Amino acid sequence: MSLSARERLIVALDVPSVTDAQALVTRLGESVCFYKIGYQLAFAGGLRLAGDLIAAGNQVFLDLKLHDIGNTVQKGVESVARMGATFLTVHAYPQTMKAAVEGRQGSSLRILGVTVLTSYDDADLAAAGYDLGIGELAAARATQAHDIGLDGLVCSAEEAPNLRSIVGPGMALVTPGIRPAGSAAGDQKRVMTPARAIQAGADYLVVGRPVVAAADLRSAADAIVAEIEQAANA
Ligand code: C5P
């Protein structure tokens, strides 16, 4: 995969309104070219904003974690593909993943699987009726994602080396929980610096607060891009 360091940085637009998001995008200028839109902004006009960002030459990751009957997932994914988004997340259930891969045929949309939500522990899985632990379930779902033809996985940078050994070089690993040295972890429990995440095998880094809550957004983004570049060329 030959990506520029800048397109490996995905900035999370975790804000409540399109006005707030547009202000961030304006302040970031050309220092960022890839944005993630999740539930909060998507359901507050963010899908229209996604279209505008794409029209302006940016890439967009829609973090909508779809999961429904196959026909519904496929039709939804077809609509997302027509928007011109680059990444879309789905929960890594086999039927859902197959339908999503079907729905993105013929487009440049790439489907990312969420193996097990990072807020879950073994007790949460047991409460949801699973008798597998987190590690086992995540590995099983990664194997299924690979076999079904998914384009990538969202994972923590700590999981990246193990998942890479399961899915091989062809799938993108997209990692949140990134914290440049010295920045606040906030509610993230397991964090890694941009350089270490790249060394662990991450293809894309999702970064929210360390960029959007910085005093100088462009400098914060540029510093992360420089760190990615250096680690990628080391
Ligand atoms: O502000 P921060 O850098 O922690 O933001 C990380 C982004 O990645 C948020 O949008 C968060 O929802 C998302 N994310 C995450 N952990 C996951 C999946 C997504 O932090 N396992």
Coordinates of C-alpha atoms and ligand atoms in Angstrom, one line a residue:
M1 CA 0.0 0.0 0.0
S2 CA 1.6 3.3 -1.0
L3 CA -0.1 6.1 0.9
S4 CA 1.2 9.5 1.6
A5 CA 1.6 10.2 5.4
R6 CA -1.1 12.9 5.2
E7 CA -3.8 10.5 3.8
R8 CA -3.0 8.1 6.6
L9 CA -4.3 10.6 9.2
I10 CA -8.1 10.5 9.6
V11 CA -9.5 13.3 11.9
A12 CA -12.7 12.5 13.8
L13 CA -15.3 15.2 13.5
D14 CA -16.8 14.4 16.9
V15 CA -18.9 17.5 17.2
P16 CA -22.7 18.1 17.6
S17 CA -23.4 20.2 14.5
V18 CA -22.4 20.9 10.9
T19 CA -21.5 24.4 11.9
D20 CA -19.0 23.2 14.4
A21 CA -17.7 20.6 12.0
Q22 CA -17.3 23.2 9.2
A23 CA -15.4 25.5 11.6
L24 CA -12.9 22.7 12.4
V25 CA -12.5 21.8 8.7
T26 CA -11.8 25.5 7.9
R27 CA -9.3 25.8 10.7
L28 CA -7.6 22.6 9.6
G29 CA -7.3 23.8 6.0
E30 CA -5.0 21.6 3.9
S31 CA -3.4 20.0 6.8
V32 CA -6.1 17.3 6.8
C33 CA -7.7 15.5 3.8
F34 CA -9.5 12.6 5.5
Y35 CA -12.4 13.0 8.0
K36 CA -14.4 10.5 10.1
I37 CA -18.1 11.2 10.7
G38 CA -19.8 9.1 13.4
Y39 CA -23.3 8.8 14.9
Q40 CA -23.3 12.2 16.6
L41 CA -22.6 14.3 13.5
A42 CA -24.2 11.9 11.0
F43 CA -27.6 12.3 12.6
A44 CA -27.2 16.1 12.8
G45 CA -26.7 16.9 9.1
G46 CA -23.4 15.2 8.8
L47 CA -24.3 13.0 5.9
R48 CA -24.9 16.1 3.7
L49 CA -21.6 17.6 5.0
A50 CA -19.9 14.3 4.0
G51 CA -21.1 15.0 0.4
D52 CA -19.7 18.5 0.6
L53 CA -16.3 17.4 2.0
I54 CA -16.0 14.8 -0.8
A55 CA -17.0 17.3 -3.5
A56 CA -14.2 19.6 -2.1
G57 CA -11.7 16.8 -2.6
N58 CA -11.5 15.2 0.8
Q59 CA -11.9 11.6 1.8
V60 CA -14.7 10.6 4.2
F61 CA -14.9 7.7 6.6
L62 CA -18.6 7.1 7.7
D63 CA -18.4 5.3 11.1
L64 CA -22.0 4.1 11.1
K65 CA -21.3 0.5 12.3
L66 CA -24.2 -1.0 10.2
H67 CA -25.8 -4.3 11.2
D68 CA -29.2 -5.5 9.9
I69 CA -30.7 -8.2 7.7
G70 CA -28.6 -8.7 4.6
N71 CA -30.9 -7.0 2.1
T72 CA -31.1 -3.9 4.2
V73 CA -27.4 -3.7 4.7
Q74 CA -26.7 -4.2 1.0
K75 CA -29.1 -1.4 -0.1
G76 CA -27.8 0.9 2.6
V77 CA -24.2 0.3 1.5
E78 CA -25.2 0.9 -2.2
S79 CA -26.4 4.3 -1.1
V80 CA -23.2 5.1 0.8
A81 CA -21.2 4.0 -2.2
R82 CA -23.0 6.5 -4.4
M83 CA -22.1 9.3 -2.0
G84 CA -18.4 8.7 -2.8
A85 CA -17.3 7.8 0.8
T86 CA -14.0 6.0 1.2
F87 CA -14.6 3.9 4.3
L88 CA -17.8 2.6 6.0
T89 CA -17.9 0.4 9.2
V90 CA -20.1 -2.6 9.7
H91 CA -20.2 -5.0 12.6
A92 CA -18.2 -8.1 11.7
Y93 CA -21.1 -10.6 11.5
P94 CA -20.8 -12.9 8.5
Q95 CA -24.2 -12.1 7.0
T96 CA -23.7 -8.4 7.4
M97 CA -20.1 -8.4 6.0
K98 CA -21.2 -10.4 2.9
A99 CA -24.1 -8.0 2.2
A100 CA -21.8 -5.0 2.6
V101 CA -19.2 -6.4 0.2
E102 CA -22.0 -7.1 -2.3
G103 CA -23.3 -3.5 -1.8
R104 CA -20.0 -1.9 -2.5
Q105 CA -19.3 -3.8 -5.7
G106 CA -18.3 -1.5 -8.6
S107 CA -17.5 1.5 -6.3
S108 CA -14.4 2.8 -4.5
L109 CA -16.1 2.4 -1.1
R110 CA -14.1 0.2 1.3
I111 CA -15.8 -1.7 4.1
L112 CA -14.2 -1.9 7.5
G113 CA -15.2 -4.5 10.1
V114 CA -15.6 -3.9 13.8
T115 CA -14.7 -7.2 15.4
V116 CA -15.6 -6.6 19.0
L117 CA -16.5 -3.2 20.4
T118 CA -13.6 -2.0 22.6
S119 CA -16.0 -1.0 25.4
Y120 CA -16.8 -4.8 25.8
D121 CA -15.0 -7.1 28.1
D122 CA -15.5 -10.9 28.6
A123 CA -18.3 -10.3 31.1
D124 CA -20.2 -8.1 28.5
L125 CA -19.8 -10.8 25.9
A126 CA -21.2 -13.4 28.4
A127 CA -24.1 -11.1 29.2
A128 CA -24.8 -10.9 25.4
G129 CA -24.9 -14.7 25.2
Y130 CA -21.4 -15.5 23.9
D131 CA -19.3 -18.2 25.5
L132 CA -16.1 -17.0 23.7
G133 CA -13.6 -14.5 25.2
I134 CA -12.8 -11.2 23.5
G135 CA -9.5 -12.4 22.0
E136 CA -11.1 -15.6 20.6
L137 CA -14.1 -13.8 19.2
A138 CA -12.1 -11.0 17.7
A139 CA -9.7 -13.5 16.0
A140 CA -12.6 -15.6 14.6
R141 CA -14.3 -12.5 13.2
A142 CA -11.0 -11.2 11.7
T143 CA -10.6 -14.6 9.9
Q144 CA -14.2 -14.4 8.6
A145 CA -13.8 -10.8 7.5
H146 CA -10.7 -11.8 5.5
D147 CA -12.5 -14.8 3.9
I148 CA -15.5 -12.8 3.0
G149 CA -13.4 -10.1 1.3
L150 CA -13.8 -7.2 3.7
D151 CA -11.4 -4.3 3.0
G152 CA -10.1 -3.7 6.5
L153 CA -10.7 -3.7 10.2
V154 CA -10.9 -1.1 12.9
C155 CA -8.7 -2.1 15.8
S156 CA -6.5 -0.8 18.6
A157 CA -2.8 -0.4 17.6
E158 CA -2.0 -3.0 20.3
E159 CA -4.1 -5.6 18.4
A160 CA -2.6 -4.7 15.0
P161 CA 0.3 -7.1 15.0
N162 CA -1.8 -10.1 15.9
L163 CA -4.6 -9.1 13.4
R164 CA -2.0 -8.5 10.7
S165 CA -0.8 -12.1 11.2
I166 CA -4.4 -13.3 10.7
V167 CA -5.5 -11.2 7.8
G168 CA -2.2 -10.7 5.9
P169 CA -1.0 -7.6 4.1
G170 CA -4.1 -6.9 1.9
M171 CA -6.5 -5.5 4.5
A172 CA -6.3 -2.0 5.9
L173 CA -5.9 -1.7 9.7
V174 CA -7.5 1.5 11.0
T175 CA -6.6 2.4 14.5
P176 CA -8.1 4.9 17.0
G177 CA -6.7 5.5 20.5
I178 CA -3.8 7.5 19.2
R179 CA -2.1 10.0 21.5
P180 CA 1.1 11.9 20.5
A181 CA 3.6 11.9 23.4
G182 CA 2.5 14.2 26.1
S183 CA -1.2 14.6 25.2
A184 CA -4.1 13.7 27.5
A185 CA -5.5 10.2 27.1
G186 CA -9.0 11.3 28.1
D187 CA -11.3 8.3 28.3
Q188 CA -9.0 6.1 26.1
K189 CA -7.6 3.3 28.2
R190 CA -5.0 1.9 25.8
V191 CA -3.2 4.5 23.7
M192 CA -0.3 4.5 21.4
T193 CA 1.8 7.3 19.8
P194 CA 1.4 7.8 16.0
A195 CA 4.9 6.4 15.4
R196 CA 4.4 3.3 17.5
A197 CA 1.0 2.6 15.9
I198 CA 2.6 2.8 12.4
Q199 CA 5.4 0.5 13.6
A200 CA 2.7 -1.9 14.9
G201 CA 1.3 -2.2 11.4
A202 CA -1.5 0.4 11.3
D203 CA -2.3 1.8 7.9
Y204 CA -4.5 4.6 9.0
L205 CA -4.7 6.5 12.3
V206 CA -8.0 7.9 13.6
V207 CA -7.4 11.0 15.8
G208 CA -10.0 13.1 17.5
R209 CA -9.2 15.3 20.5
P210 CA -5.4 15.5 20.1
V211 CA -6.1 17.5 16.9
V212 CA -9.5 19.1 17.3
A213 CA -9.0 20.2 20.9
A214 CA -5.5 21.6 20.2
A215 CA -4.8 25.3 20.5
D216 CA -3.3 25.3 17.0
L217 CA -5.1 22.6 14.9
R218 CA -2.9 22.8 11.9
S219 CA 0.3 22.4 13.9
A220 CA -1.2 19.5 15.8
A221 CA -2.2 17.7 12.5
D222 CA 1.2 18.6 10.8
A223 CA 3.1 17.2 13.7
I224 CA 1.2 13.8 13.5
V225 CA 1.7 13.7 9.8
A226 CA 5.5 14.3 10.2
E227 CA 5.6 11.5 12.9
I228 CA 3.8 9.1 10.5
E229 CA 6.2 10.0 7.7
Q230 CA 9.2 9.4 9.9
A231 CA 8.0 6.1 11.3
A232 CA 6.9 4.9 7.8
N233 CA 10.4 5.6 6.4
A234 CA 12.3 4.3 9.4
Ligands
C5P1 O1 -10.7 11.9 20.6 P1 -10.2 10.5 20.3 O2 -8.8 10.6 19.5 O3 -10.1 9.6 21.4 O4 -11.2 10.0 19.2 C1 -11.1 8.7 18.7 C2 -12.2 8.4 17.7 O5 -12.2 7.0 17.3 C3 -13.6 8.7 18.2 O6 -14.4 9.1 17.1 C4 -14.1 7.3 18.7 O7 -15.4 7.1 18.7 C5 -13.4 6.4 17.7 N1 -13.2 5.0 18.1 C6 -12.5 4.7 19.3 N2 -12.3 3.4 19.6 C7 -12.8 2.4 18.9 C8 -13.6 2.7 17.7 C9 -13.7 4.1 17.4 O8 -11.9 5.6 19.9 N3 -12.6 1.2 19.2

